[in-house]
mmCIF file of C-alpha atoms and ligand atoms in Angstrom:
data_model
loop_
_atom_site.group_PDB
_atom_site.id
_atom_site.type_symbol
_atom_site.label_atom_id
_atom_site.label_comp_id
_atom_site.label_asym_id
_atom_site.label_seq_id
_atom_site.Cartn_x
_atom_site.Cartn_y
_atom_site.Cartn_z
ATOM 1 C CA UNK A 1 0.000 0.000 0.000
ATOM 2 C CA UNK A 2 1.462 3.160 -1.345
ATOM 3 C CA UNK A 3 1.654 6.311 1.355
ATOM 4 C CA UNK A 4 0.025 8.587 -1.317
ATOM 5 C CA UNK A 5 -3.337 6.209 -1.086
ATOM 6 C CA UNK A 6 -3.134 6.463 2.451
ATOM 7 C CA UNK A 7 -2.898 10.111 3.039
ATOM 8 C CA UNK A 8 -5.531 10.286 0.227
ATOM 9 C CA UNK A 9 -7.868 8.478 2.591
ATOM 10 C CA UNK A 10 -7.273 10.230 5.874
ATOM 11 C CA UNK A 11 -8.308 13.613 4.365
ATOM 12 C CA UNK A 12 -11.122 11.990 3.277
ATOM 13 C CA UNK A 13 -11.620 10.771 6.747
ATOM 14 C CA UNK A 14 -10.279 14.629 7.853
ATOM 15 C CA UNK A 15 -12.894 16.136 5.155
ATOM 16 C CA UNK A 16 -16.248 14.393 6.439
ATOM 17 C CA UNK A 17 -16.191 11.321 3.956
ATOM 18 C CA UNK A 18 -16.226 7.221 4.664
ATOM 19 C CA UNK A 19 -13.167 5.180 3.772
ATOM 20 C CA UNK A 20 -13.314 1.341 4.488
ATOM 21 C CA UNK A 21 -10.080 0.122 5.798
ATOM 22 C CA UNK A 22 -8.797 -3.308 6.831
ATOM 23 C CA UNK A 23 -8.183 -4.011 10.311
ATOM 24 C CA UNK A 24 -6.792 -7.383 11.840
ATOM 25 C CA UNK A 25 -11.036 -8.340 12.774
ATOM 26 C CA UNK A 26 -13.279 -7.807 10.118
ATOM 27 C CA UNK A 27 -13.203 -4.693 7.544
ATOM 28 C CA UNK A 28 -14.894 -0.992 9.149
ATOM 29 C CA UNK A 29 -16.398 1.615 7.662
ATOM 30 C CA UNK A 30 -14.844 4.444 9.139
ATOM 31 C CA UNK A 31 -15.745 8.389 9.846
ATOM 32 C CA UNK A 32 -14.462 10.957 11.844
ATOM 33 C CA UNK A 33 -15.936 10.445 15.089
ATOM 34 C CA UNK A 34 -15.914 14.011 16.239
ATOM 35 C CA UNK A 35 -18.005 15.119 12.759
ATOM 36 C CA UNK A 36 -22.126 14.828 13.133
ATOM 37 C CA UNK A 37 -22.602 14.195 9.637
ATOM 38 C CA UNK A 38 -19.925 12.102 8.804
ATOM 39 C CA UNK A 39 -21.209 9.887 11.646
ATOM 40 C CA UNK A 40 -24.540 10.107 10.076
ATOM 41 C CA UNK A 41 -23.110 8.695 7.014
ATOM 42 C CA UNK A 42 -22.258 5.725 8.333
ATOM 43 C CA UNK A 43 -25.690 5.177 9.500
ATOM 44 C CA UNK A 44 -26.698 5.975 6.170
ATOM 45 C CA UNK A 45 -24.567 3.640 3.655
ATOM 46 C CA UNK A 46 -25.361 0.716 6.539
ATOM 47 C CA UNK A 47 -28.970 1.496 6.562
ATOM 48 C CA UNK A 48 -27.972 0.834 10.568
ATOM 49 C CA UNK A 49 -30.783 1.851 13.225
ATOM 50 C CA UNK A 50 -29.275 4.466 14.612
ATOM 51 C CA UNK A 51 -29.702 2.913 18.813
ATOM 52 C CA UNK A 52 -26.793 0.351 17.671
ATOM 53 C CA UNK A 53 -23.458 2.661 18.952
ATOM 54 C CA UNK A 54 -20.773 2.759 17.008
ATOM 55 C CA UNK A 55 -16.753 1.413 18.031
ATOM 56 C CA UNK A 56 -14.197 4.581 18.150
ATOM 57 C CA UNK A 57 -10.673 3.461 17.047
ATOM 58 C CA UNK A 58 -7.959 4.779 17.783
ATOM 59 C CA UNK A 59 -4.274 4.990 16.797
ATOM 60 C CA UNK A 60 -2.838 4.664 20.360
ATOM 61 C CA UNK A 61 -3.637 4.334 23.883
ATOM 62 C CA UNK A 62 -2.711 7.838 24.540
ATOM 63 C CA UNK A 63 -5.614 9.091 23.041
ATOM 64 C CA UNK A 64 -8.092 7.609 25.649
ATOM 65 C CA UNK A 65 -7.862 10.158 28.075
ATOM 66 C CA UNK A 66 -9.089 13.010 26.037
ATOM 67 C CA UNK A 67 -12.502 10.795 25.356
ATOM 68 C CA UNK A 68 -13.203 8.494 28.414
ATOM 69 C CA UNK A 69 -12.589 7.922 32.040
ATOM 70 C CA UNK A 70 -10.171 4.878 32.725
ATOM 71 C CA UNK A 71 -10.107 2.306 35.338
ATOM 72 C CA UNK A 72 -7.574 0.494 36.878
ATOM 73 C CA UNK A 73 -9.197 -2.954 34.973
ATOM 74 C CA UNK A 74 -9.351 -1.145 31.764
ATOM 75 C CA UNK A 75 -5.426 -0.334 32.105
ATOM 76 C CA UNK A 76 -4.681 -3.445 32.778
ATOM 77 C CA UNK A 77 -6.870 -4.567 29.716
ATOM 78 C CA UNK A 78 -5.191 -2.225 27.557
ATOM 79 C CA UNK A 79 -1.762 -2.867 28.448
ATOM 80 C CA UNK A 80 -1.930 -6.497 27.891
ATOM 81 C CA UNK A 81 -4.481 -6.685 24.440
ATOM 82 C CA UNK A 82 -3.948 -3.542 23.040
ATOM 83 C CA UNK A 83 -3.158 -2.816 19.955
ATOM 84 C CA UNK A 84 -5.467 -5.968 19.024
ATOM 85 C CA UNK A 85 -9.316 -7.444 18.921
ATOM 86 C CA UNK A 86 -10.592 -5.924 22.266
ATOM 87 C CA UNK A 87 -13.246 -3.383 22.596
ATOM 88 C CA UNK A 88 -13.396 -1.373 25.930
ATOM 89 C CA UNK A 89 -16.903 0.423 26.871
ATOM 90 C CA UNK A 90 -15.518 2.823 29.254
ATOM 91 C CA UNK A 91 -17.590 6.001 30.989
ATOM 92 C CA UNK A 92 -17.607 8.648 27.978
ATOM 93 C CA UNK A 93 -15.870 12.342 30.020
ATOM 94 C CA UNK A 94 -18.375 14.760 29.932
ATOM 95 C CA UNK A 95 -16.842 16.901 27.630
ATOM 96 C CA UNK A 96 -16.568 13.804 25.213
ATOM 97 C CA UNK A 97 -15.766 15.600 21.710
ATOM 98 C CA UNK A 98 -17.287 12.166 19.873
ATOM 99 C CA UNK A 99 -20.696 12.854 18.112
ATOM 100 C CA UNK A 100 -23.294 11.573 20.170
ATOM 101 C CA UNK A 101 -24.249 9.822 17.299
ATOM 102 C CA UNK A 102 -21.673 7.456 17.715
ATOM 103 C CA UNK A 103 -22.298 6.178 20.868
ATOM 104 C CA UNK A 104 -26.330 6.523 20.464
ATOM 105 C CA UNK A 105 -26.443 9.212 23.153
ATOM 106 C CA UNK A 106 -25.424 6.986 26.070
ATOM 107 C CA UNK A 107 -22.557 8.168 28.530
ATOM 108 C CA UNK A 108 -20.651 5.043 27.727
ATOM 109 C CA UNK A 109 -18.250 5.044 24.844
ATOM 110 C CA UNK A 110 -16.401 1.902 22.925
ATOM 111 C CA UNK A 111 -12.782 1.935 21.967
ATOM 112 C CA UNK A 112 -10.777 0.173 19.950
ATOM 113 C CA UNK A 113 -6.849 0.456 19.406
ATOM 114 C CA UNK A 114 -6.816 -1.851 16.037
ATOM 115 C CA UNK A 115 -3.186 -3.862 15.207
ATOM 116 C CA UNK A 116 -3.106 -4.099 11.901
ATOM 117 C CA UNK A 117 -0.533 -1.935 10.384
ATOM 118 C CA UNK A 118 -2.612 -0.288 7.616
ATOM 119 C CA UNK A 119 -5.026 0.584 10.292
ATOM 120 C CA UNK A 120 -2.877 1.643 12.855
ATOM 121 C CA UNK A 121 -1.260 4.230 9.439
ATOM 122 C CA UNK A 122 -4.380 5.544 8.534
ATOM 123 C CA UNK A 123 -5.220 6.343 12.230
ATOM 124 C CA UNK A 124 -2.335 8.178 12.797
ATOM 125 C CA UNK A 125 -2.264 10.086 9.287
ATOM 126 C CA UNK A 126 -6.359 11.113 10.287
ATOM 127 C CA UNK A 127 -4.977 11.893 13.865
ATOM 128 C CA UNK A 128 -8.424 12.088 15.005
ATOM 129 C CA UNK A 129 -10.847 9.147 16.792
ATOM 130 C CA UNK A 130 -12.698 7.292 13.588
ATOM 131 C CA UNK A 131 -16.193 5.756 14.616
ATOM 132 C CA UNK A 132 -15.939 2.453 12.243
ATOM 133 C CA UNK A 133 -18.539 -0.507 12.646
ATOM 134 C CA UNK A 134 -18.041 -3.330 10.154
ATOM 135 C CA UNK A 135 -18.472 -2.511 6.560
ATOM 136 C CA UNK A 136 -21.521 -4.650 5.635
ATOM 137 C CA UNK A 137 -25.031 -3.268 5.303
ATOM 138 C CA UNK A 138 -26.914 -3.534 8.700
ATOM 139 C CA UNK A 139 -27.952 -7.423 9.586
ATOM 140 C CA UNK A 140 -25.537 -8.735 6.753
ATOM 141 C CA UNK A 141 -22.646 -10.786 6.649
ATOM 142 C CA UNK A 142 -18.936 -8.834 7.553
ATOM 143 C CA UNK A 143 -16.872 -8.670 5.545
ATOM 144 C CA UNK A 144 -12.980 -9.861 5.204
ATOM 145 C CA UNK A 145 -12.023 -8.823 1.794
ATOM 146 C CA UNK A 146 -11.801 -5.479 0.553
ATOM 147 C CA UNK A 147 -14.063 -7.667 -2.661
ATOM 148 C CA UNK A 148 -17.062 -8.034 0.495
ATOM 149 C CA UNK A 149 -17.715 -3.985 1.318
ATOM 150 C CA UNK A 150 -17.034 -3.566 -3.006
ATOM 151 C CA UNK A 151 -20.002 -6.186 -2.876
ATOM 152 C CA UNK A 152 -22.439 -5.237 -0.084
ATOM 153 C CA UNK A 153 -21.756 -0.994 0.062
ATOM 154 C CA UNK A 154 -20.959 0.000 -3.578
ATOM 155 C CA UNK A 155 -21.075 3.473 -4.361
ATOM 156 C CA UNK A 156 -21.415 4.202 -0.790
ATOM 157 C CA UNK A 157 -17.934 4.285 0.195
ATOM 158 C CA UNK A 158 -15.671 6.917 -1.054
ATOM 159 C CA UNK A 159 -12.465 4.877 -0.955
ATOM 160 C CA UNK A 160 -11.393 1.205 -0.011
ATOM 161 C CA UNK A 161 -7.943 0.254 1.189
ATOM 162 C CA UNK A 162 -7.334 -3.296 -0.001
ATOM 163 C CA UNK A 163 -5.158 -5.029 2.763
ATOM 164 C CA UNK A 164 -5.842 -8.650 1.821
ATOM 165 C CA UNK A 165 -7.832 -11.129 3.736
ATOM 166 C CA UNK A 166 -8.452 -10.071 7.470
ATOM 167 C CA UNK A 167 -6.357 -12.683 9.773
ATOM 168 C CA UNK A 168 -8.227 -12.498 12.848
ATOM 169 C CA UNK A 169 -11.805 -12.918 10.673
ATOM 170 C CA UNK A 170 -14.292 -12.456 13.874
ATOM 171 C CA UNK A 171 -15.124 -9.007 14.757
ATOM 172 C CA UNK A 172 -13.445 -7.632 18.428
ATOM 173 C CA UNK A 173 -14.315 -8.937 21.782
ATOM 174 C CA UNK A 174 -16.868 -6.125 23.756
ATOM 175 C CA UNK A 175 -15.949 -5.805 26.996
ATOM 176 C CA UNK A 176 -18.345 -3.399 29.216
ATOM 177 C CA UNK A 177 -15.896 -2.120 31.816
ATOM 178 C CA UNK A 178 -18.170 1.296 32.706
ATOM 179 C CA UNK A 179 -18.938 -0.328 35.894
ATOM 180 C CA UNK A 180 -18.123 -2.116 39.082
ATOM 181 C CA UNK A 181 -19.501 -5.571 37.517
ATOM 182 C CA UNK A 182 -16.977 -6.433 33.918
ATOM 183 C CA UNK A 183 -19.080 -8.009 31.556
ATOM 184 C CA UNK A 184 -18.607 -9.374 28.331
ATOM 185 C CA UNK A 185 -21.316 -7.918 25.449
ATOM 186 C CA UNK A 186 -20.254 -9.618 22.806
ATOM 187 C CA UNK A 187 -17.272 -13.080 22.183
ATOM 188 C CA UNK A 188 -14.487 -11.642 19.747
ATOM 189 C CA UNK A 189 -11.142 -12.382 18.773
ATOM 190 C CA UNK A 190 -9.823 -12.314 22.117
ATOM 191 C CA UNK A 191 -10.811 -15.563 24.275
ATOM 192 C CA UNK A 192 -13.027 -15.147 27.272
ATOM 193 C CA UNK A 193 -10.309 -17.463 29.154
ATOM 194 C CA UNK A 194 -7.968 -14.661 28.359
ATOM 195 C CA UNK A 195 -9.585 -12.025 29.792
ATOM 196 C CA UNK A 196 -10.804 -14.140 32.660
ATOM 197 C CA UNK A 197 -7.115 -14.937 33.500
ATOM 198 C CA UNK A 198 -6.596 -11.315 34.042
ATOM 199 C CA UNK A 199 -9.753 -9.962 35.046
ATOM 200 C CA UNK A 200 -11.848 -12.429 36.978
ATOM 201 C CA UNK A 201 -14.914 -14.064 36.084
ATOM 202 C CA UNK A 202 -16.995 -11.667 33.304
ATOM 203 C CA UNK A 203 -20.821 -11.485 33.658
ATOM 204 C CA UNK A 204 -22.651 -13.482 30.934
ATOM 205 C CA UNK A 205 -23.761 -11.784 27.368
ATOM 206 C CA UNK A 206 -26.390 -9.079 27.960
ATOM 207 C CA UNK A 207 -27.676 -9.896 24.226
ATOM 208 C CA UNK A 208 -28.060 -13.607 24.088
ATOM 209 C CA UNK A 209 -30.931 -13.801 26.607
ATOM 210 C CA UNK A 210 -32.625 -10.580 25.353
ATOM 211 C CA UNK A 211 -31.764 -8.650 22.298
ATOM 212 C CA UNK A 212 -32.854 -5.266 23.553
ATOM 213 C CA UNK A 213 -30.542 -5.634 26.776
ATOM 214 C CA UNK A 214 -29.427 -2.126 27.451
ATOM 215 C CA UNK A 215 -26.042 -2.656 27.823
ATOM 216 C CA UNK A 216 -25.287 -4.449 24.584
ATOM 217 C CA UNK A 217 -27.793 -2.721 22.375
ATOM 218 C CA UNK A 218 -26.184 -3.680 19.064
ATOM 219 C CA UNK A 219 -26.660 -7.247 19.609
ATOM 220 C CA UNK A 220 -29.350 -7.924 17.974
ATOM 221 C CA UNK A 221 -30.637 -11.695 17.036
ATOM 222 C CA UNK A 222 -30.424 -11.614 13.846
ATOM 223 C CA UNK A 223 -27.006 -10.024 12.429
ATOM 224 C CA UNK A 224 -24.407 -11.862 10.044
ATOM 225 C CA UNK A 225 -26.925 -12.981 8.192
ATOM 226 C CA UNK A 226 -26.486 -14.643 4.415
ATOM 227 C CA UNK A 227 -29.448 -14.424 2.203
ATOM 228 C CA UNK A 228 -29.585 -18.131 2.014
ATOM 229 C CA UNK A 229 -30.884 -19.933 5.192
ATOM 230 C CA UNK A 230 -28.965 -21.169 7.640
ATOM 231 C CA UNK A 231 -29.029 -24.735 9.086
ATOM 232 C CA UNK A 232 -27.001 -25.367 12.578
ATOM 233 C CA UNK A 233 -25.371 -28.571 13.948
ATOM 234 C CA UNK A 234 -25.963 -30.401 10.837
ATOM 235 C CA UNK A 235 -24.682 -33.853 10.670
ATOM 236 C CA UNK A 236 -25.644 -34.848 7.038
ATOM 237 C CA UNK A 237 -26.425 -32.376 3.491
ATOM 238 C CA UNK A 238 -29.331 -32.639 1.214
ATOM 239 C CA UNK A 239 -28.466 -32.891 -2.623
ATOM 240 C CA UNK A 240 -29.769 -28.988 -2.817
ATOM 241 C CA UNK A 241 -27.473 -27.647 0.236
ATOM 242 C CA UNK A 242 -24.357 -26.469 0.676
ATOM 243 C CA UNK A 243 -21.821 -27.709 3.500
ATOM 244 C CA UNK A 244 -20.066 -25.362 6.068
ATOM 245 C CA UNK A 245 -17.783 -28.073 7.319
ATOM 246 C CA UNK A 246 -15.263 -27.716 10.350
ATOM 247 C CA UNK A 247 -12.890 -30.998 11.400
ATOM 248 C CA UNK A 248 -11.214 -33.859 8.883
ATOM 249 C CA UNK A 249 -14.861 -35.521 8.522
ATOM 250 C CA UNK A 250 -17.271 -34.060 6.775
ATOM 251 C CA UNK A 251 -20.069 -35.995 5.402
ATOM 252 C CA UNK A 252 -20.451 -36.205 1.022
ATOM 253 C CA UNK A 253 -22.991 -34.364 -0.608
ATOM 254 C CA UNK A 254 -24.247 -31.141 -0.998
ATOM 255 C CA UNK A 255 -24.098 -28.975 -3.903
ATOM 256 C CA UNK A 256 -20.454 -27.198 -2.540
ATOM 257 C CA UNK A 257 -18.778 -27.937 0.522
ATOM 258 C CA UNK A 258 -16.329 -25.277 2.466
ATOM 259 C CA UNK A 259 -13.940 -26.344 5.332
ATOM 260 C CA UNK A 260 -13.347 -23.800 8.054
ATOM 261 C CA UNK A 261 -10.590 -26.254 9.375
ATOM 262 C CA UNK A 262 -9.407 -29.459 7.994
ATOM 263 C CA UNK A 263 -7.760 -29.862 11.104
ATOM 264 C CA UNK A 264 -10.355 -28.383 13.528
ATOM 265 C CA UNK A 265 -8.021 -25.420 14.659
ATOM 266 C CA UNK A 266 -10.610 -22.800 15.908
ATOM 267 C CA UNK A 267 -8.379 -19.775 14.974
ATOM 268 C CA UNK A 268 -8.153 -20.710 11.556
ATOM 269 C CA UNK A 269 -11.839 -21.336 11.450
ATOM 270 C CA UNK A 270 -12.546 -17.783 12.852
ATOM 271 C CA UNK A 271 -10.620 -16.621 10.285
ATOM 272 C CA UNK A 272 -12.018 -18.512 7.378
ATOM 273 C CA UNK A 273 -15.829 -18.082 9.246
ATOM 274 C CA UNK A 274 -17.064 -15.009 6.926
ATOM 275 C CA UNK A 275 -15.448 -15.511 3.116
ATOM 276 C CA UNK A 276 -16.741 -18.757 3.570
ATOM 277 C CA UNK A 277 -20.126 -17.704 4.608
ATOM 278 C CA UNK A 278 -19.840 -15.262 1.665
ATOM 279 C CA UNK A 279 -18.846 -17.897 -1.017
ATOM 280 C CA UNK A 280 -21.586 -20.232 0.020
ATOM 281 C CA UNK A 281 -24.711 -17.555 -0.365
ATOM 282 C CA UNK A 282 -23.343 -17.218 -3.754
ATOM 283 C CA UNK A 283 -24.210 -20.768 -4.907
ATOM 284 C CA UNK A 284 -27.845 -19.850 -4.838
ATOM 285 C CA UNK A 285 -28.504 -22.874 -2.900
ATOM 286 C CA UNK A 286 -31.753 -23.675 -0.934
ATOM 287 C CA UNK A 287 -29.814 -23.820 2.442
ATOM 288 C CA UNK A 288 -25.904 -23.895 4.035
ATOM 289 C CA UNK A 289 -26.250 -26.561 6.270
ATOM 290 C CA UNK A 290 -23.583 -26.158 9.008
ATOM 291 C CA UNK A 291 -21.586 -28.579 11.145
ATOM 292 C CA UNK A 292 -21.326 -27.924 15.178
ATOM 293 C CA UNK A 293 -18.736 -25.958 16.050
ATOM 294 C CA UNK A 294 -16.567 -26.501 19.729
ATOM 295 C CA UNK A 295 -17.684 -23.369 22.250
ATOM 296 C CA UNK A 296 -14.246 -23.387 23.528
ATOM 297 C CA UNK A 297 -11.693 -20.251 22.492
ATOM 298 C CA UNK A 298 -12.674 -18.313 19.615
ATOM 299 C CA UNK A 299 -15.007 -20.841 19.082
ATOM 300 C CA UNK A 300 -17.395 -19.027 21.382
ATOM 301 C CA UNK A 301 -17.611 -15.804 18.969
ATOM 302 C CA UNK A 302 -18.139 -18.460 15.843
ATOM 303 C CA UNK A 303 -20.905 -19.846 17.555
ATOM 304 C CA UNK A 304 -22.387 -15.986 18.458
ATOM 305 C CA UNK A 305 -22.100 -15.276 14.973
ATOM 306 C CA UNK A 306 -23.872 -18.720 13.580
ATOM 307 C CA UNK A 307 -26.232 -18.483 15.998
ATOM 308 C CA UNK A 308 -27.182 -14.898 14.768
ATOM 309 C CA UNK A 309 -26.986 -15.641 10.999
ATOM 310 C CA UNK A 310 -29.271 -18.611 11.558
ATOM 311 C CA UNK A 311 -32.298 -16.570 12.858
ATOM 312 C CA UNK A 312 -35.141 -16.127 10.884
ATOM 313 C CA UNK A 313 -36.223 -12.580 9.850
ATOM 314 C CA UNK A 314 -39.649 -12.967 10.822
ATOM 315 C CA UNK A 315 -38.503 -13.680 14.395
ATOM 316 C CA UNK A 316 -36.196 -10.392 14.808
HETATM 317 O O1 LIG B 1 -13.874 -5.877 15.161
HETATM 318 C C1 LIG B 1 -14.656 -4.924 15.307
HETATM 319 O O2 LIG B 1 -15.057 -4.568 16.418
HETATM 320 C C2 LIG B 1 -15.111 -4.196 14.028
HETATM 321 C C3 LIG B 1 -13.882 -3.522 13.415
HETATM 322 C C4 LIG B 1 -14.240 -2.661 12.239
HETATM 323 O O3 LIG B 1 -13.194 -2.799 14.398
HETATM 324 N N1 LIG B 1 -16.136 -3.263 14.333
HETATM 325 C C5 LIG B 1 -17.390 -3.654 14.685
HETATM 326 O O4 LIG B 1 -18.253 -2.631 14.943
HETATM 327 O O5 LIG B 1 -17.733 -4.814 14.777
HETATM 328 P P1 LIG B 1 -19.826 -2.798 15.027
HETATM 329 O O6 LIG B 1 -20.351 -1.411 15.000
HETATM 330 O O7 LIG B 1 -20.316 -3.697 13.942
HETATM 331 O O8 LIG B 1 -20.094 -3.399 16.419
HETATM 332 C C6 LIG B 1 -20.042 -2.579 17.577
HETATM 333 C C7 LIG B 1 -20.562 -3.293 18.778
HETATM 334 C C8 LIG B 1 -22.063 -3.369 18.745
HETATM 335 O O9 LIG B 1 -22.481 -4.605 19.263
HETATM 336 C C9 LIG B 1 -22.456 -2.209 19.653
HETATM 337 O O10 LIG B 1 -23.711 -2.333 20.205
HETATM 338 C C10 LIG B 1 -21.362 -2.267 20.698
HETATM 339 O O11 LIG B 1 -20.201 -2.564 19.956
HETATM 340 N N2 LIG B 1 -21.205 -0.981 21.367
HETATM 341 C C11 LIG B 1 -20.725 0.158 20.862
HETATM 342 N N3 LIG B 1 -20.779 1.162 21.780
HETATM 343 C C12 LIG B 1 -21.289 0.629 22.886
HETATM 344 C C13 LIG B 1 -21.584 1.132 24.184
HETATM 345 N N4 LIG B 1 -21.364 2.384 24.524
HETATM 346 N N5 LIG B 1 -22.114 0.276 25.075
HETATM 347 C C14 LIG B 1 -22.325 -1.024 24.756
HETATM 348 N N6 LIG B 1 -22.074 -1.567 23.548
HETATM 349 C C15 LIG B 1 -21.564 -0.762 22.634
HETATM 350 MG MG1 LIG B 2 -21.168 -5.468 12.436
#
């Protein structure tokens, strides 16, 4: 990636536009977080209901201060995942200058210090926070290509920095650390054991029992959704399905079969989750059947997200 691209996009960012950037997660649709309208933009080009706060990234830890009150947990948090797939919701200061679009007018703000490098460049080159949710359309599948947002926002995005496939491939882990009680909104690309090693025992997922759970209001039921229905803990595939297999057996048939892991390694699954998701809606099939996944590890956000893309519309 050449610098001149790069500084092209961050005064696009700096000038009130949306740029779609890699990060090491899932691809985000980014605007300067301090700019009303650009906010609104993203709401726009996502068709997003605009309850569901945004995640404000940031190019370093430094930068945290100006926006949110720490706490000792969320240092400790920081220091040990940060630059990397962790989200912190952390009290917003009063004097916040993020658009209170972005974090849906509550007095809790999520941040995000992103690792991969053509992230972390573009952050620094905006030098201001950039609200960024995943570059899909609202209730869609993310996406891990710079090929996915081409897809699924068009038009809609003034520029798109290609940075390959993302390696992580499950959005960031939401941690809710405004309070006295940690809990964990929503499983990401950091392990619950991880952040139970260093935090204690996290309260359960706000959205998983009930979707309109204040404190993970984003989590709605149905999100990462193909257009093709989705069948869970299949153990067999009709002649006019398609197979989302994990582990070295899968069973024949099908009209296409995808392996998220031949060898049933749960980080490469995470990362192969989405642009195999995306591949198999494009068969035109009558359903993607899809083989049970282990909870354990990052298995726990590839479950979230199956779980999601497998509820019916008409159920929302
Ligand atoms: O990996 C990621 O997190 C990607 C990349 C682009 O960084 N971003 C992403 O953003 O997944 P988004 O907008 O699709 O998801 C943001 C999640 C939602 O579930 C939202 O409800 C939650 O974070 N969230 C944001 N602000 C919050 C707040 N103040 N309190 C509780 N949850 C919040
Ligand atoms: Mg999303």
């Amino acid at each position: 990636m050449d610098d001149a691209t790069l500084e092209r996009a961050a005064e696009l960012l700096r000038g009130g536009r949306l740029v779609a950037f890699p990060t090491e997660t899932v691809y985000g649709l980014g605007a300067d977080a301090t700019n009303d309208r650009a906010v609104a933009g993203i709401f726009a080009a996502k068709r997003r209901p605009s309850f569901n706060p945004l995640i404000v990234h940031l190019a370093d830890t430094g930068q945290v201060a100006a926006l949110a009150e720490w706490n000792n947990r969320a240092r400790r948090a920081a220091a040990r995942f940060w630059p990397g797939p962790l989200t912190m919701v952390l009290r917003a200061r009063a004097d916040t200058p993020i658009s209170k679009l972005a974090t849906a007018g509550l007095d809790t703000i999520a941040l995000r210090v992103p690792a991969h490098p053509l992230a972390r460049d573009l952050l620094r080159r905006t030098g201001r926070p950039v609200a960024a949710p995943s570059a899909n359309r609202s209730e869609s599948l993310s996406p891990t290509r710079a090929e996915h947002v081409r897809e699924g926002l068009g038009d809609a995005v003034a520029c798109v920095i290609d940075g390959g496939a993302c390696p992580v491939g499950v959005e960031s882990t939401v941690l809710d650390l405004s309070d006295e009680r940690p809990a964990l909104l929503r499983p990401g690309g950091v392990a619950r054991a991880a952040l139970e090693a260093l935090l204690g025992p996290l309260a359960g997922l706000a959205g998983h029992a009930s979707p309109s759970a204040p404190r993970a209001p984003g989590q709605l039921l149905r999100h990462y959704a193909p257009r093709t229905p989705v069948r869970l803990n299949a153990t067999h595939v009709e002649a006019d399905e398609v197979l989302l297999g994990f582990g070295p057996d899968l069973p024949s048939g099908g009209r296409r079969q995808v392996n998220l892991s031949v060898s049933g390694d749960l980080t490469e699954a995470a990362a192969n989750l989405f642009d195999a998701l995306h591949r198999l809606d494009q068969v035109g099939a009558r359903c993607i059947a899809v083989m049970s996944v282990p909870g354990t590890g990052l298995g726990e956000a590839i479950n979230d997200r199956l779980l999601r893309s497998a509820h019916s519309p008409s159920t929302k």
